[in-house]
Amino acid sequence: MLPDLSHPAAALAKPVTSARRGLGRQDWRRITQTGFFLLFLLAPALNLLRFDLTEAQLWFLGLRWSLGIDALARGEIDATTAALHILWRAFLPAIGLVVIFITIAYRHGRLYCGWLCPHFSMVEMLNGLLQRACGKLSLWDSSPTPRAGQLPNTRWWPLFGLSCGLVGFAWAITLLTYLLPPAVIWGNLVHGSLTPNQLRFLGVATLLVSLELAFARHLFCRFGCAVGYFQSLAWMANPKGMVVAFERERAKECKTCDAPRGSACDNACPMRLNPRNIKRMMFSCVQCGQCLDACETSQGDQQRSPTLEWRIGTDALRETLRQRAQIRQEAP
């Protein structure tokens, strides 16, 4: 049975997968991530979105998108008509997209990052490979992150390094096809006839992206991504925005969670956050819901209900105020 996609919170709140309940939260997230990643790769080839530098032409949804400046240069329209074309074809669509994007972020946080962003889907994939290689989700983690049934094995290091390089190259050539005709770029690549400038772009971009994925995946998402940063700002400005609520009165149960280490939610978070923290300490949360699934699984194994859940609207505001009050009471 499919979730009610007419209400975003309903789809997001769908619990972990089970045979009886069908697709779970992470299954739906993998579907949306895969679909958007394929769209990112294929958009230039399908002329869904790209700017062709050879023609100085923007392509959008398979159509040539013109601002009417050429018509003004040919004397076919006057300056006033050209200004109206620019307003209707450039400024208003851009403003509309930004407003829709920020409105979603205002209510649901960094939903784009956790459910669509092609970069973040690669971050999670590489997290898994690195964890298999050294037991950590990041080279900068101070301690290993345990996974049930998995022990670190150095044989995974070559695959991790190769994956960083392949993803970096895929990213570089895809970005180049957003600027130059995809048929030309792929044809030159297949026939070994890339121009010096194309080779330089691919070499530099592949190196930079590969190094970023290998060493700074989470750091980029948390501190270097402007798209994520502005989503977080919008979300923090809304006291009723969706938050992960934690039943602090049951905090002692976390000690036996995900035994023997505890804190299954901390171990599951791909952004290396503490999901039980208050909202202002969760600035870069991507609303992936992995902490909720980990909590549900770990607590369920001990015949207990989860201590984490998503709340939105008035419930989110009430939860934030309650957590602040409890923290003040606990402070010495």
JSON list of C-alpha atoms in Angstrom, two decimals, residues 20 65 72-73 84 97 181 192 206 222 323 325:
[
{"chain": "A", "resi": 20, "resn": "ARG", "atom": "CA", "xyz": [3.52, -6.70, 5.99]},
{"chain": "A", "resi": 65, "resn": "TRP", "atom": "CA", "xyz": [14.55, 29.19, -23.94]},
{"chain": "A", "resi": 72, "resn": "LEU", "atom": "CA", "xyz": [15.57, 43.28, -29.94]},
{"chain": "A", "resi": 73, "resn": "ALA", "atom": "CA", "xyz": [18.95, 43.33, -31.73]},
{"chain": "A", "resi": 84, "resn": "LEU", "atom": "CA", "xyz": [8.81, 42.37, -20.36]},
{"chain": "A", "resi": 97, "resn": "LEU", "atom": "CA", "xyz": [11.25, 28.34, -8.05]},
{"chain": "A", "resi": 181, "resn": "PRO", "atom": "CA", "xyz": [26.68, 19.58, -26.39]},
{"chain": "A", "resi": 192, "resn": "GLY", "atom": "CA", "xyz": [39.83, 9.89, -27.75]},
{"chain": "A", "resi": 206, "resn": "THR", "atom": "CA", "xyz": [37.58, 14.89, -11.43]},
{"chain": "A", "resi": 222, "resn": "ARG", "atom": "CA", "xyz": [27.44, 20.92, 6.56]},
{"chain": "A", "resi": 323, "resn": "GLN", "atom": "CA", "xyz": [13.29, 20.31, 25.40]},
{"chain": "A", "resi": 325, "resn": "ALA", "atom": "CA", "xyz": [12.78, 23.76, 29.54]}
]
